[in-house]
Coordinates of C-alpha atoms in Angstrom, one line a residue:
M1 CA 7.6 -24.0 14.0
K2 CA 4.2 -22.8 13.7
F3 CA 1.2 -25.4 13.8
K4 CA -2.6 -25.2 13.3
E5 CA -4.3 -28.1 14.8
L6 CA -7.4 -29.1 12.5
L7 CA -9.1 -31.5 15.1
P8 CA -9.9 -30.7 18.7
K9 CA -9.2 -34.1 20.0
T10 CA -7.7 -37.6 19.2
Y11 CA -10.6 -40.0 18.2
N12 CA -10.7 -43.7 18.9
S13 CA -11.2 -44.8 15.4
H14 CA -10.0 -44.0 12.0
D15 CA -13.7 -43.7 10.5
E16 CA -14.5 -41.0 13.2
T17 CA -11.1 -39.1 12.4
L18 CA -11.9 -39.2 9.0
W19 CA -15.4 -37.7 9.4
H20 CA -14.1 -34.8 11.5
Y21 CA -11.0 -34.3 9.0
L22 CA -13.2 -33.8 6.2
E23 CA -15.2 -31.5 8.0
A24 CA -12.0 -29.6 9.1
C25 CA -11.3 -29.6 5.2
N26 CA -14.8 -27.9 4.8
V27 CA -16.2 -30.7 2.8
C28 CA -19.9 -29.8 2.7
D29 CA -21.9 -32.9 2.9
I30 CA -19.7 -35.5 4.2
D31 CA -22.2 -38.3 4.2
E32 CA -22.9 -37.6 0.5
Y33 CA -19.2 -37.3 -0.1
L34 CA -18.5 -40.6 1.3
N35 CA -21.6 -42.9 0.2
E36 CA -23.3 -41.1 -2.7
I37 CA -21.1 -39.6 -5.1
H38 CA -22.5 -38.3 -8.2
E39 CA -22.2 -35.4 -10.8
T40 CA -23.6 -32.2 -9.8
D41 CA -24.0 -30.3 -13.1
V42 CA -26.1 -31.4 -16.2
P43 CA -24.4 -30.4 -19.5
E44 CA -27.4 -28.4 -20.3
A45 CA -26.6 -25.9 -17.4
Y46 CA -23.8 -24.7 -19.2
Q47 CA -24.4 -21.3 -21.1
N48 CA -24.1 -21.8 -24.9
M49 CA -24.1 -25.5 -24.7
D50 CA -27.3 -26.1 -27.1
K51 CA -25.8 -23.8 -29.6
A52 CA -22.5 -25.3 -29.4
V53 CA -23.9 -29.0 -30.0
Q54 CA -26.0 -27.9 -32.8
T55 CA -23.0 -26.2 -34.6
F56 CA -20.9 -29.1 -34.0
L57 CA -23.5 -31.5 -35.5
Y58 CA -24.0 -29.2 -38.3
H59 CA -20.6 -29.5 -39.4
V60 CA -20.5 -33.2 -38.9
S61 CA -23.6 -33.5 -41.3
K62 CA -21.8 -31.6 -44.1
G63 CA -18.6 -33.4 -43.5
S64 CA -16.5 -30.6 -42.3
E65 CA -12.9 -31.0 -41.0
A66 CA -11.8 -29.2 -37.9
Y67 CA -8.7 -28.1 -36.3
V68 CA -8.2 -29.1 -32.6
I69 CA -5.6 -26.9 -30.8
C70 CA -3.9 -28.8 -28.1
D71 CA -3.0 -26.6 -25.1
C72 CA 0.4 -27.1 -23.6
D73 CA -0.2 -28.9 -20.4
P74 CA -1.6 -32.3 -19.6
D75 CA -4.9 -31.2 -19.2
G76 CA -4.7 -29.7 -22.6
F77 CA -3.7 -33.1 -24.1
F78 CA -6.2 -35.1 -22.2
S79 CA -8.9 -32.9 -23.5
A80 CA -7.6 -32.7 -27.2
A81 CA -7.1 -36.5 -27.2
M82 CA -10.7 -36.8 -26.1
V83 CA -11.9 -34.5 -28.8
M84 CA -9.9 -36.4 -31.4
N85 CA -11.2 -39.8 -30.3
F86 CA -15.0 -38.5 -30.2
C87 CA -14.5 -37.1 -33.8
D88 CA -13.2 -40.3 -35.1
I89 CA -16.2 -42.1 -33.4
I90 CA -18.7 -39.5 -34.7
G91 CA -17.1 -39.6 -38.3
M92 CA -15.4 -36.1 -38.4
N93 CA -11.9 -35.8 -39.5
C94 CA -9.8 -33.4 -37.3
I95 CA -6.2 -32.1 -37.2
P96 CA -4.4 -31.5 -34.1
L97 CA -2.4 -28.4 -33.7
I98 CA 0.4 -28.6 -31.2
H99 CA 2.0 -25.5 -29.6
E100 CA 6.0 -25.7 -29.9
N101 CA 6.5 -23.7 -26.9
K102 CA 4.4 -23.0 -23.8
I103 CA 1.8 -20.9 -25.0
H104 CA -2.0 -21.0 -25.1
G105 CA -4.7 -21.0 -27.3
L106 CA -4.7 -18.6 -30.1
D107 CA -1.8 -16.5 -28.4
D108 CA 0.4 -18.8 -30.8
E109 CA 1.1 -17.0 -33.8
T110 CA 2.5 -20.0 -35.5
I111 CA -0.7 -21.9 -35.1
V112 CA -2.9 -18.7 -36.0
E113 CA -0.8 -18.5 -39.2
Q114 CA -1.3 -22.0 -40.2
I115 CA -5.1 -21.7 -39.7
I116 CA -5.1 -18.5 -41.9
K117 CA -3.0 -20.1 -44.5
E118 CA -5.4 -23.1 -44.8
P119 CA -8.6 -22.5 -42.9
L120 CA -11.0 -25.1 -42.1
P121 CA -14.6 -24.6 -41.3
L122 CA -14.4 -25.4 -37.7
V123 CA -11.8 -24.8 -35.1
I124 CA -12.1 -26.6 -31.6
I125 CA -10.0 -25.2 -28.6
P126 CA -10.2 -27.2 -25.3
D127 CA -8.7 -26.1 -22.2
A128 CA -7.7 -22.7 -23.6
S129 CA -9.2 -19.9 -25.4
G130 CA -8.8 -16.8 -27.7
T131 CA -9.4 -13.2 -27.4
P132 CA -12.4 -11.5 -29.4
S133 CA -10.0 -10.1 -32.0
Q134 CA -8.0 -13.3 -32.3
C135 CA -11.4 -15.2 -33.0
K136 CA -12.5 -12.6 -35.4
E137 CA -9.4 -12.8 -37.3
L138 CA -10.0 -16.5 -38.2
L139 CA -13.6 -15.9 -39.0
D140 CA -12.6 -13.2 -41.4
V141 CA -10.3 -15.7 -43.5
G142 CA -12.9 -18.4 -44.0
V143 CA -13.2 -20.3 -40.6
E144 CA -16.9 -20.8 -40.1
D145 CA -17.3 -21.5 -36.2
I146 CA -15.1 -21.7 -33.2
L147 CA -15.8 -23.7 -30.2
I148 CA -14.0 -23.1 -26.8
F149 CA -14.2 -25.6 -24.1
D150 CA -12.4 -24.0 -21.0
H151 CA -12.5 -23.6 -17.3
H152 CA -10.0 -20.6 -16.9
K153 CA -11.2 -17.0 -15.7
V154 CA -13.1 -15.0 -18.3
Y155 CA -11.9 -11.5 -18.8
E156 CA -14.1 -10.4 -21.5
Y157 CA -17.2 -11.3 -23.6
N158 CA -16.3 -13.0 -26.9
P159 CA -19.1 -12.7 -29.7
Y160 CA -16.9 -14.4 -32.3
A161 CA -16.8 -18.0 -30.5
L162 CA -19.1 -20.4 -28.7
V163 CA -17.6 -20.6 -25.3
I164 CA -18.7 -23.4 -23.0
N165 CA -16.9 -22.5 -19.6
N166 CA -17.9 -23.2 -16.0
Q167 CA -16.5 -19.8 -14.9
L168 CA -19.2 -17.9 -17.0
D169 CA -21.4 -15.7 -14.7
N170 CA -25.0 -16.2 -16.5
Q171 CA -25.5 -19.9 -15.6
V172 CA -26.1 -22.2 -12.7
V173 CA -23.0 -24.5 -12.7
Y174 CA -22.0 -25.6 -9.3
N175 CA -18.6 -27.1 -10.0
K176 CA -16.2 -24.1 -10.6
A177 CA -13.1 -26.3 -9.9
L178 CA -13.7 -28.5 -12.9
S179 CA -10.8 -29.1 -15.4
G180 CA -10.8 -28.2 -19.0
T181 CA -11.0 -31.9 -19.9
G182 CA -14.1 -32.0 -17.6
V183 CA -15.7 -29.2 -19.5
T184 CA -15.0 -30.9 -22.7
Y185 CA -16.5 -34.1 -21.4
K186 CA -19.7 -32.3 -20.7
F187 CA -20.0 -31.1 -24.3
I188 CA -19.6 -34.5 -25.5
H189 CA -22.0 -35.8 -23.0
A190 CA -24.6 -33.3 -24.5
V191 CA -23.7 -34.3 -28.0
C192 CA -24.4 -38.0 -27.2
F193 CA -27.6 -37.0 -25.5
E194 CA -28.8 -35.1 -28.4
E195 CA -28.1 -38.0 -30.8
G196 CA -29.3 -40.6 -28.4
V197 CA -26.2 -42.5 -28.4
E198 CA -24.2 -43.9 -25.5
V199 CA -21.5 -41.6 -24.3
P200 CA -18.0 -42.9 -24.7
Y201 CA -16.1 -43.8 -21.6
Y202 CA -13.6 -40.9 -20.8
L203 CA -13.7 -40.7 -17.1
D204 CA -10.1 -42.0 -16.8
L205 CA -9.0 -39.0 -19.0
V206 CA -11.2 -36.5 -16.8
A207 CA -9.7 -38.0 -13.7
F208 CA -6.3 -37.6 -14.8
S209 CA -6.9 -34.1 -15.9
I210 CA -8.5 -32.9 -12.6
L211 CA -5.4 -34.3 -10.8
S212 CA -2.9 -32.8 -13.2
D213 CA -4.4 -29.4 -13.1
V214 CA -4.5 -29.6 -9.1
C215 CA -8.4 -29.1 -9.1
D216 CA -10.2 -29.2 -5.8
L217 CA -11.2 -32.6 -4.8
R218 CA -13.7 -31.3 -2.3
S219 CA -16.0 -30.7 -5.1
L220 CA -18.4 -33.8 -5.0
E221 CA -18.3 -34.0 -8.7
N222 CA -14.6 -33.8 -9.2
H223 CA -14.4 -36.7 -6.3
Y224 CA -17.0 -38.6 -8.5
Y225 CA -14.8 -38.4 -11.5
V226 CA -11.6 -39.2 -10.0
T227 CA -13.0 -42.1 -8.1
K228 CA -14.7 -43.7 -10.9
G229 CA -11.8 -42.6 -13.3
L230 CA -9.1 -44.2 -11.6
D231 CA -11.0 -47.5 -10.9
N232 CA -11.1 -48.2 -14.6
L233 CA -8.5 -47.1 -16.8
N234 CA -9.8 -47.8 -20.1
N235 CA -7.3 -45.5 -22.3
K236 CA -4.2 -47.8 -23.3
F237 CA -1.8 -45.0 -23.1
L238 CA -3.0 -44.0 -19.5
N239 CA -2.7 -47.8 -18.4
E240 CA 0.9 -47.9 -19.8
L241 CA 1.9 -44.8 -17.7
Y242 CA 0.3 -46.6 -14.7
M243 CA 2.3 -49.8 -15.4
A244 CA 5.6 -48.0 -16.0
F245 CA 5.5 -45.3 -13.1
V246 CA 3.4 -46.8 -10.5
T247 CA 4.3 -50.0 -8.2
S248 CA 1.3 -50.0 -6.0
D249 CA -1.8 -52.6 -7.0
E250 CA -4.4 -49.6 -6.5
L251 CA -4.0 -46.5 -8.2
T252 CA -4.5 -43.6 -6.1
P253 CA -4.7 -39.7 -6.7
E254 CA -1.2 -39.3 -5.2
D255 CA 0.3 -41.9 -7.4
V256 CA -1.0 -39.8 -10.5
V257 CA 0.1 -36.4 -9.1
W258 CA 3.5 -37.5 -8.0
N259 CA 4.6 -40.4 -10.3
I260 CA 2.9 -40.0 -13.5
I261 CA 2.0 -36.4 -14.1
P262 CA 5.6 -35.0 -13.6
K263 CA 6.8 -37.3 -16.5
L264 CA 4.2 -36.4 -18.8
N265 CA 4.4 -32.7 -17.9
A266 CA 8.2 -32.8 -18.6
A267 CA 7.7 -34.1 -22.1
I268 CA 4.7 -31.5 -22.9
R269 CA 7.2 -28.6 -21.8
S270 CA 9.9 -29.7 -23.9
N271 CA 10.5 -28.6 -27.6
D272 CA 10.3 -32.0 -28.9
I273 CA 7.4 -31.6 -31.0
E274 CA 7.6 -35.2 -32.4
L275 CA 7.4 -36.6 -29.1
K276 CA 4.5 -34.6 -28.1
A277 CA 2.6 -35.6 -31.3
K278 CA 3.4 -39.3 -30.4
I279 CA 1.9 -38.7 -26.9
L280 CA -1.3 -37.0 -28.3
W281 CA -1.8 -39.9 -31.0
L282 CA -1.4 -42.7 -28.5
M283 CA -3.7 -41.1 -26.0
G284 CA -6.5 -40.2 -28.5
N285 CA -6.4 -42.7 -31.5
E286 CA -5.8 -46.3 -30.9
D287 CA -4.8 -47.0 -34.7
S288 CA -1.7 -45.1 -33.9
W289 CA -0.5 -48.1 -31.8
N290 CA 0.5 -49.8 -34.9
E291 CA 2.7 -46.7 -35.9
F292 CA 4.4 -45.7 -32.7
N293 CA 6.2 -47.9 -30.0
V294 CA 4.8 -47.0 -26.8
L295 CA 7.8 -48.2 -24.7
D296 CA 10.1 -45.9 -26.8
V297 CA 7.7 -43.2 -25.9
I298 CA 8.1 -44.2 -22.1
K299 CA 11.7 -44.1 -22.2
D300 CA 11.4 -40.5 -23.8
L301 CA 9.3 -39.4 -21.0
K302 CA 11.8 -40.7 -18.4
K303 CA 14.5 -38.9 -20.3
C304 CA 12.7 -35.7 -20.5
H305 CA 11.8 -35.6 -17.0
R306 CA 15.4 -36.4 -15.9
Q307 CA 16.8 -33.5 -18.1
Q308 CA 14.1 -31.0 -16.7
S309 CA 14.8 -31.9 -13.1
D310 CA 18.6 -31.4 -13.7
F311 CA 18.1 -28.1 -15.5
T312 CA 15.4 -26.6 -13.0
K313 CA 17.7 -27.5 -9.9
R314 CA 20.9 -26.2 -11.8
M315 CA 19.0 -22.9 -12.5
A316 CA 17.4 -22.5 -9.3
D317 CA 20.7 -23.0 -7.2
K318 CA 22.2 -20.3 -9.4
F319 CA 19.5 -17.6 -8.9
V320 CA 19.3 -18.2 -5.2
S321 CA 23.1 -17.9 -4.7
G322 CA 22.6 -14.3 -6.0
L323 CA 19.5 -13.3 -4.1
D324 CA 19.6 -10.6 -1.3
S325 CA 18.3 -12.5 1.8
S326 CA 17.0 -9.2 3.4
M327 CA 14.2 -8.7 0.7
K328 CA 10.5 -9.9 1.4
C329 CA 10.1 -11.0 -2.1
N330 CA 12.7 -12.5 -4.7
I331 CA 12.4 -10.6 -8.0
I332 CA 14.7 -12.0 -10.8
Y333 CA 15.1 -10.7 -14.3
T334 CA 17.4 -12.9 -16.6
D335 CA 18.6 -13.2 -20.0
E336 CA 19.1 -17.0 -19.5
E337 CA 17.0 -19.1 -21.7
L338 CA 14.5 -20.9 -19.5
G339 CA 12.4 -22.4 -22.2
A340 CA 9.0 -23.6 -20.7
Y341 CA 10.6 -24.0 -17.2
T342 CA 10.1 -20.5 -15.7
G343 CA 7.3 -21.6 -13.5
L344 CA 9.2 -24.7 -12.2
I345 CA 12.3 -22.9 -11.5
A346 CA 10.2 -19.9 -9.5
G347 CA 8.6 -23.0 -7.7
K348 CA 11.9 -24.4 -6.5
I349 CA 13.3 -20.9 -5.4
E350 CA 10.1 -20.2 -3.4
G351 CA 10.5 -23.7 -1.9
I352 CA 14.1 -23.0 -0.9
T353 CA 13.6 -19.3 0.4
G354 CA 9.9 -19.6 1.8
K355 CA 9.3 -16.2 -0.1
P356 CA 7.2 -14.9 -3.1
T357 CA 9.5 -15.4 -6.1
I358 CA 9.0 -13.5 -9.3
L359 CA 11.0 -14.8 -12.3
L360 CA 11.0 -12.7 -15.4
R361 CA 12.7 -13.4 -18.7
N362 CA 12.7 -11.0 -22.0
D363 CA 9.4 -10.9 -23.8
E364 CA 10.0 -11.9 -27.4
S365 CA 7.0 -10.1 -28.6
D366 CA 8.1 -6.9 -27.1
R367 CA 11.5 -6.7 -25.7
R368 CA 10.6 -3.7 -23.4
F369 CA 8.9 -6.2 -21.2
G370 CA 9.7 -8.9 -19.0
I371 CA 7.3 -11.9 -19.0
G372 CA 7.3 -14.9 -16.5
S373 CA 6.0 -16.5 -13.5
C374 CA 5.3 -15.9 -9.8
R375 CA 5.2 -18.6 -7.0
S376 CA 4.2 -17.6 -3.5
P377 CA 3.4 -19.0 -0.3
V378 CA 0.7 -16.5 0.3
P379 CA -2.1 -15.1 -2.0
L380 CA -0.5 -12.6 -4.4
C381 CA -2.2 -12.4 -7.8
T382 CA -5.3 -10.1 -7.2
K383 CA -3.1 -7.6 -5.2
M384 CA -0.3 -7.6 -7.7
N385 CA -2.7 -7.0 -10.5
S386 CA -4.0 -4.0 -9.0
I387 CA -0.8 -2.0 -9.4
E388 CA 0.1 0.2 -12.3
C389 CA 3.8 -1.1 -12.8
V390 CA 2.6 -4.7 -13.7
D391 CA 1.0 -5.1 -17.3
W392 CA -1.0 -8.2 -16.0
C393 CA -1.1 -11.2 -13.7
R394 CA -3.0 -14.3 -14.7
G395 CA -3.6 -17.7 -13.0
H396 CA -4.2 -18.7 -9.5
E397 CA -3.6 -16.6 -6.3
E398 CA -0.2 -18.4 -5.4
A399 CA 0.9 -19.5 -9.0
F400 CA 0.6 -17.2 -11.8
G401 CA 2.0 -15.7 -15.1
V402 CA 3.0 -12.1 -14.7
R403 CA 4.2 -9.5 -17.2
C404 CA 5.9 -6.3 -16.4
H405 CA 7.6 -3.4 -18.1
I406 CA 11.4 -3.8 -17.4
L407 CA 11.7 -0.2 -16.4
A408 CA 9.0 -0.8 -13.8
I409 CA 10.8 -3.8 -12.0
P410 CA 12.4 -1.5 -9.5
F411 CA 8.8 0.1 -8.6
L412 CA 7.6 -3.7 -8.3
S413 CA 10.4 -4.4 -5.9
Q414 CA 9.5 -1.2 -3.8
W415 CA 5.8 -2.3 -3.8
T416 CA 6.6 -5.7 -2.5
E417 CA 8.7 -4.3 0.3
Q418 CA 5.8 -2.4 1.5
L419 CA 3.6 -5.7 1.6
D420 CA 2.7 -7.0 5.2
L421 CA 3.9 -10.6 4.4
D422 CA 3.3 -13.3 6.7
I423 CA 5.4 -15.9 5.0
E424 CA 6.4 -18.4 7.9
P425 CA 4.6 -21.5 6.8
E426 CA 1.9 -22.6 9.1
H427 CA 1.6 -26.2 9.1
K428 CA -2.0 -27.7 9.1
V429 CA -1.7 -30.9 11.0
V430 CA -4.5 -33.2 12.3
K431 CA -3.0 -33.1 15.7
V432 CA 0.3 -32.2 17.6
F433 CA 1.8 -34.5 19.9
E434 CA 4.7 -34.1 22.5
R435 CA 7.5 -36.6 22.3
G436 CA 6.4 -40.0 23.3
T437 CA 2.7 -39.5 23.4
I438 CA 1.6 -40.5 20.1
P439 CA -1.4 -42.7 20.2
K440 CA -1.4 -46.0 18.3
T441 CA -4.8 -45.1 16.7
A442 CA -3.0 -42.0 14.8
F443 CA -0.7 -44.4 12.8
G444 CA -2.1 -45.7 9.4
F445 CA -5.1 -43.2 9.2
G446 CA -3.7 -41.7 5.9
D447 CA -2.9 -45.1 4.2
E448 CA -6.2 -46.5 5.2
Y449 CA -8.2 -43.8 3.2
K450 CA -5.4 -43.0 0.5
D451 CA -7.9 -42.8 -2.2
L452 CA -9.4 -39.7 -1.0
W453 CA -6.4 -37.4 -0.7
G454 CA -5.6 -34.5 -3.2
Q455 CA -6.0 -30.7 -3.6
G456 CA -8.3 -29.5 -0.8
I457 CA -8.1 -32.7 1.3
P458 CA -4.4 -33.3 1.8
Y459 CA -3.0 -36.3 3.1
P460 CA -3.1 -36.0 6.7
V461 CA 0.0 -35.1 8.6
Y462 CA 0.7 -34.5 12.4
G463 CA 3.1 -32.6 14.4
V464 CA 5.3 -34.1 16.9
T465 CA 7.2 -31.6 19.2
N466 CA 10.4 -31.9 21.3
V467 CA 12.2 -35.1 19.8
N468 CA 15.5 -35.2 21.8
I469 CA 18.3 -37.0 19.8
N470 CA 21.8 -37.2 19.3
S471 CA 22.8 -36.4 15.6
K472 CA 25.4 -39.2 15.8
D473 CA 22.3 -41.6 15.8
I474 CA 21.1 -40.4 12.3
Q475 CA 21.6 -42.8 9.5
T476 CA 22.1 -42.0 5.9
M477 CA 20.7 -44.6 3.4
G478 CA 20.4 -45.3 -0.1
R479 CA 22.6 -45.3 -3.2
N480 CA 23.1 -41.4 -3.0
K481 CA 22.8 -41.3 0.8
A482 CA 20.0 -39.0 0.2
T483 CA 17.6 -40.5 3.0
I484 CA 18.1 -40.2 6.6
K485 CA 16.6 -42.4 9.3
F486 CA 16.8 -42.5 13.1
N487 CA 14.6 -44.3 15.9
Y488 CA 13.1 -42.5 18.8
K489 CA 11.2 -44.4 21.4
G490 CA 10.5 -47.3 19.1
I491 CA 9.3 -45.2 16.1
D492 CA 11.3 -45.0 12.9
Y493 CA 11.6 -41.3 11.8
I494 CA 12.6 -41.2 7.9
K495 CA 13.1 -38.4 5.5
F496 CA 13.6 -38.9 1.6
F497 CA 15.4 -36.5 -0.6
C498 CA 17.9 -35.1 1.6
N499 CA 20.5 -32.7 0.2
Q500 CA 23.7 -31.6 2.0
K501 CA 21.9 -28.5 3.3
I502 CA 19.4 -30.7 5.2
K503 CA 22.0 -33.0 6.5
D504 CA 24.0 -30.0 7.6
E505 CA 20.9 -28.8 9.7
L506 CA 20.7 -32.0 11.2
F507 CA 24.4 -32.1 12.0
V508 CA 24.5 -35.7 10.5
G509 CA 27.7 -37.3 11.1
R510 CA 28.4 -35.2 14.1
N511 CA 27.9 -35.7 17.9
K512 CA 25.5 -33.1 18.9
K513 CA 22.2 -33.3 20.8
I514 CA 19.3 -31.5 19.1
S515 CA 15.7 -31.3 19.6
L516 CA 13.3 -31.6 16.7
D517 CA 9.7 -30.2 16.0
I518 CA 8.6 -32.5 13.2
V519 CA 5.6 -32.5 10.7
G520 CA 5.2 -36.0 9.1
K521 CA 2.9 -38.9 8.0
L522 CA 2.2 -41.4 10.6
T523 CA 2.2 -44.9 8.8
Y524 CA 3.1 -48.5 9.4
N525 CA 6.1 -50.0 7.4
V526 CA 5.7 -53.6 6.4
Y527 CA 8.8 -55.5 5.6
N528 CA 9.6 -59.1 5.6
G529 CA 6.6 -59.7 7.7
N530 CA 7.5 -57.2 10.2
V531 CA 5.3 -54.3 11.0
T532 CA 6.9 -51.2 12.5
K533 CA 5.6 -47.7 13.3
Q534 CA 7.1 -45.0 10.9
I535 CA 6.9 -41.2 10.6
I536 CA 7.7 -40.0 7.3
I537 CA 9.2 -36.5 7.8
E538 CA 7.7 -33.8 5.6
D539 CA 9.5 -30.9 7.3
F540 CA 11.2 -30.1 10.6
E541 CA 12.8 -27.4 12.8
V542 CA 15.9 -27.8 14.8
N543 CA 16.1 -26.2 18.3
E544 CA 18.4 -26.6 21.2
P545 CA 17.3 -29.6 23.4
K546 CA 14.8 -29.2 26.0
E547 CA 15.1 -30.1 29.5
M548 CA 14.9 -34.1 29.8
K549 CA 11.9 -35.5 31.2
W550 CA 11.6 -38.9 33.0
E551 CA 9.9 -40.4 30.0
D552 CA 13.0 -39.5 27.7
I553 CA 15.1 -41.8 30.0
F554 CA 12.6 -44.7 30.7

């Protein structure tokens, strides 16, 4: 097991450990980050902001109606709900348009056809975009203006829309990691400033969007929005999600990421357009609470998540069984109907195999091509975008969409085999401790500052090496026996969500001496008033037992 220690030594206090841990995570001004959080970019710093504000207010003044295109992920729903709510406050009637499938912006031909058939003066696209030709097509049929609030990479200049985007070059915007909802909030803030009115409270929507889109929390502004937004859930639907899916008294970033967003994402990825509409209206318009039963919607969210989990697991297991283990990269082309789950399935396969995984299905718009997703443990998007056999790659370096001619797939496979890929995972840990040498001060550090952890500043984990046990001492627990637990030198080691493969690796139920290297969270477990040290295992490696030392006996 490969470790990378982030701290040079063990510190006596959690406060001191936190300071050095944030430093190791490349947080710029730690004192400011911990004590003086604030926004870093004023709305007027954004290019085209003044023109967009004046255009919007012009349409408000003349009573225009607007289409709001809701993108097909939680960030898209949060931003569209924000626009809907603000338009209602300011007196503009807006009509939301929701993608039936996982397609973005003006790439959705069904939505474009609807706008062409019944054009409105204004089209608003939060958290997505459109190409110049797509925007021009709408202007040619009677749409007067198009406003785009986005945070994705800009590939070409668009003279047919007013684009507000934190990635544009000709502007001094420091927070390049803001979500689409965050950019939309900047616009609303600018409108309110122009009109001299109070900005409505949308920080909870911004916070959820930053967490759902895995935006970097090392950004001082993102840290500000998440801290303030989670402290005060004003949105009734977000509060219902919290009450339904989180058991802790204080909502943390990890609660949102692991317990709320997956349920919401499952529904948004589904083809249940009626459920998606209910979610959007409940989030963006309080009058809809008289029309829809929120408890029924919560039940539907749970159902969608359960169905999604079952489907992605079944498909991932099927694809893994047919892979060539000698290949550096998994490249899969399938005729299976994967719906909106291509990226999730690719991610599961990458997690199982530890290799870059490209999962392609037939492109319905041009059946000569395969289109799909890549999930990789190493940066790959830029490299893959540079080769001729790939039509395009779009997204993040380790998680991106990809399109490739079907006849070019063998050439893509040859190219990946020539890559120098170091895919053995390197576990970034606070410190590595030899068995029996873990100091008491290391326990509880992560839980003490649980409101800080997220993308860029992960929950702190530690390495523990040479844990010598007998597999017969490993207990299986829970209704499905999916939790394993053992005690070593007075510390409980526990791992959740164990499948049969993991149990076999640990020789559960057999009488075999093994040695474990472990990556885990060092916590305290409180039960019936008893406090015990506990290590929650994130990953492990099984080795032959090392030679026994005196501390293993006494």
